[in-house]
Amino acid sequence: MQVEESAAVPVLNRLRRAQGQLAGVIAMIEAGRDCKDVVTQLAAVSRALDRAGFKIIASGMRQCLADAETNGEASPMSEEELEKLFLSLA
């Protein structure tokens, strides 16, 4: 399963933003910043990663279903596998 080209750019942008936020969290901890501030930023990183993951999975689901319909074949991933993959982020 590959990420659709139309989804790849926003996913990569989101991941790069999360990478910067995570670097900020590390710097905050090293600087001894307030726990509340650190946790707030860490939660933002977590949400950004979740959103990127959801976008990747949604793209993959669309691609798997479209490929199967186009080729008249069974989907490369079963409905159960797709559901398990999606729920792994929940």
PDB file of C-alpha atoms in Angstrom:
ATOM      1  CA  MET A   1       0.000   0.000   0.000  1.00  0.00           C
ATOM      2  CA  GLN A   2       1.411   3.355  -1.049  1.00  0.00           C
ATOM      3  CA  VAL A   3       0.331   6.813   0.018  1.00  0.00           C
ATOM      4  CA  GLU A   4      -1.524   8.640  -2.764  1.00  0.00           C
ATOM      5  CA  GLU A   5       0.518  11.468  -4.225  1.00  0.00           C
ATOM      6  CA  SER A   6      -2.235  13.957  -3.367  1.00  0.00           C
ATOM      7  CA  ALA A   7      -2.047  12.890   0.292  1.00  0.00           C
ATOM      8  CA  ALA A   8       1.741  12.631   0.548  1.00  0.00           C
ATOM      9  CA  VAL A   9       2.520  16.369   0.539  1.00  0.00           C
ATOM     10  CA  PRO A  10       0.139  17.330   3.375  1.00  0.00           C
ATOM     11  CA  VAL A  11       1.176  14.252   5.369  1.00  0.00           C
ATOM     12  CA  LEU A  12       4.860  15.100   4.993  1.00  0.00           C
ATOM     13  CA  ASN A  13       4.195  18.725   5.962  1.00  0.00           C
ATOM     14  CA  ARG A  14       2.306  17.591   9.053  1.00  0.00           C
ATOM     15  CA  LEU A  15       5.091  15.164  10.002  1.00  0.00           C
ATOM     16  CA  ARG A  16       7.755  17.843   9.564  1.00  0.00           C
ATOM     17  CA  ARG A  17       5.732  20.193  11.760  1.00  0.00           C
ATOM     18  CA  ALA A  18       5.407  17.437  14.377  1.00  0.00           C
ATOM     19  CA  GLN A  19       9.149  16.834  14.165  1.00  0.00           C
ATOM     20  CA  GLY A  20       9.755  20.510  14.951  1.00  0.00           C
ATOM     21  CA  GLN A  21       7.247  20.419  17.793  1.00  0.00           C
ATOM     22  CA  LEU A  22       8.937  17.332  19.235  1.00  0.00           C
ATOM     23  CA  ALA A  23      12.317  19.063  19.096  1.00  0.00           C
ATOM     24  CA  GLY A  24      10.688  21.915  20.994  1.00  0.00           C
ATOM     25  CA  VAL A  25       9.367  19.510  23.640  1.00  0.00           C
ATOM     26  CA  ILE A  26      12.837  18.041  24.096  1.00  0.00           C
ATOM     27  CA  ALA A  27      14.304  21.537  24.479  1.00  0.00           C
ATOM     28  CA  MET A  28      11.579  22.427  26.993  1.00  0.00           C
ATOM     29  CA  ILE A  29      12.388  19.382  29.119  1.00  0.00           C
ATOM     30  CA  GLU A  30      16.128  20.076  28.930  1.00  0.00           C
ATOM     31  CA  ALA A  31      15.476  23.682  29.993  1.00  0.00           C
ATOM     32  CA  GLY A  32      13.373  22.555  32.951  1.00  0.00           C
ATOM     33  CA  ARG A  33      10.164  24.183  31.702  1.00  0.00           C
ATOM     34  CA  ASP A  34       6.883  23.832  33.551  1.00  0.00           C
ATOM     35  CA  CYS A  35       5.299  20.382  33.336  1.00  0.00           C
ATOM     36  CA  LYS A  36       1.965  21.789  32.133  1.00  0.00           C
ATOM     37  CA  ASP A  37       3.632  23.537  29.185  1.00  0.00           C
ATOM     38  CA  VAL A  38       5.576  20.395  28.256  1.00  0.00           C
ATOM     39  CA  VAL A  39       2.478  18.191  28.377  1.00  0.00           C
ATOM     40  CA  THR A  40       0.493  20.701  26.302  1.00  0.00           C
ATOM     41  CA  GLN A  41       3.133  20.661  23.569  1.00  0.00           C
ATOM     42  CA  LEU A  42       3.486  16.887  23.762  1.00  0.00           C
ATOM     43  CA  ALA A  43      -0.274  16.539  23.269  1.00  0.00           C
ATOM     44  CA  ALA A  44      -0.017  18.739  20.165  1.00  0.00           C
ATOM     45  CA  VAL A  45       2.706  16.475  18.756  1.00  0.00           C
ATOM     46  CA  SER A  46       0.578  13.422  19.461  1.00  0.00           C
ATOM     47  CA  ARG A  47      -2.450  14.921  17.685  1.00  0.00           C
ATOM     48  CA  ALA A  48      -0.331  15.851  14.663  1.00  0.00           C
ATOM     49  CA  LEU A  49       0.995  12.295  14.406  1.00  0.00           C
ATOM     50  CA  ASP A  50      -2.506  10.863  14.784  1.00  0.00           C
ATOM     51  CA  ARG A  51      -3.825  13.078  11.993  1.00  0.00           C
ATOM     52  CA  ALA A  52      -0.964  12.078   9.701  1.00  0.00           C
ATOM     53  CA  GLY A  53      -1.636   8.419  10.442  1.00  0.00           C
ATOM     54  CA  PHE A  54      -5.353   8.775   9.767  1.00  0.00           C
ATOM     55  CA  LYS A  55      -4.621  10.509   6.458  1.00  0.00           C
ATOM     56  CA  ILE A  56      -2.242   7.719   5.411  1.00  0.00           C
ATOM     57  CA  ILE A  57      -4.742   5.008   6.322  1.00  0.00           C
ATOM     58  CA  ALA A  58      -7.647   6.783   4.621  1.00  0.00           C
ATOM     59  CA  SER A  59      -5.538   7.189   1.481  1.00  0.00           C
ATOM     60  CA  GLY A  60      -4.565   3.528   1.579  1.00  0.00           C
ATOM     61  CA  MET A  61      -8.150   2.402   2.030  1.00  0.00           C
ATOM     62  CA  ARG A  62      -9.301   4.462  -0.949  1.00  0.00           C
ATOM     63  CA  GLN A  63      -6.447   3.146  -3.055  1.00  0.00           C
ATOM     64  CA  CYS A  64      -7.027  -0.501  -2.113  1.00  0.00           C
ATOM     65  CA  LEU A  65     -10.738  -0.284  -2.867  1.00  0.00           C
ATOM     66  CA  ALA A  66     -10.256   1.644  -6.121  1.00  0.00           C
ATOM     67  CA  ASP A  67      -7.553  -0.749  -7.359  1.00  0.00           C
ATOM     68  CA  ALA A  68      -9.729  -3.762  -6.616  1.00  0.00           C
ATOM     69  CA  GLU A  69     -12.729  -2.245  -8.426  1.00  0.00           C
ATOM     70  CA  THR A  70     -10.632  -1.217 -11.434  1.00  0.00           C
ATOM     71  CA  ASN A  71      -9.027  -4.629 -11.812  1.00  0.00           C
ATOM     72  CA  GLY A  72     -12.094  -6.634 -10.860  1.00  0.00           C
ATOM     73  CA  GLU A  73     -10.028  -8.335  -8.183  1.00  0.00           C
ATOM     74  CA  ALA A  74     -10.354  -8.815  -4.478  1.00  0.00           C
ATOM     75  CA  SER A  75      -8.918  -6.006  -2.386  1.00  0.00           C
ATOM     76  CA  PRO A  76      -5.233  -6.631  -1.457  1.00  0.00           C
ATOM     77  CA  MET A  77      -6.281  -6.134   2.164  1.00  0.00           C
ATOM     78  CA  SER A  78      -9.378  -7.655   3.672  1.00  0.00           C
ATOM     79  CA  GLU A  79     -11.957  -5.476   5.374  1.00  0.00           C
ATOM     80  CA  GLU A  80     -10.791  -6.934   8.695  1.00  0.00           C
ATOM     81  CA  GLU A  81      -7.156  -6.010   7.957  1.00  0.00           C
ATOM     82  CA  LEU A  82      -8.143  -2.466   6.984  1.00  0.00           C
ATOM     83  CA  GLU A  83     -10.214  -2.102  10.154  1.00  0.00           C
ATOM     84  CA  LYS A  84      -7.368  -3.432  12.315  1.00  0.00           C
ATOM     85  CA  LEU A  85      -4.928  -1.015  10.676  1.00  0.00           C
ATOM     86  CA  PHE A  86      -7.298   1.909  11.218  1.00  0.00           C
ATOM     87  CA  LEU A  87      -7.973   0.988  14.853  1.00  0.00           C
ATOM     88  CA  SER A  88      -4.257   0.649  15.592  1.00  0.00           C
ATOM     89  CA  LEU A  89      -4.207   4.458  15.752  1.00  0.00           C
ATOM     90  CA  ALA A  90      -7.254   4.767  17.985  1.00  0.00           C
TER      91      ALA A  90
END
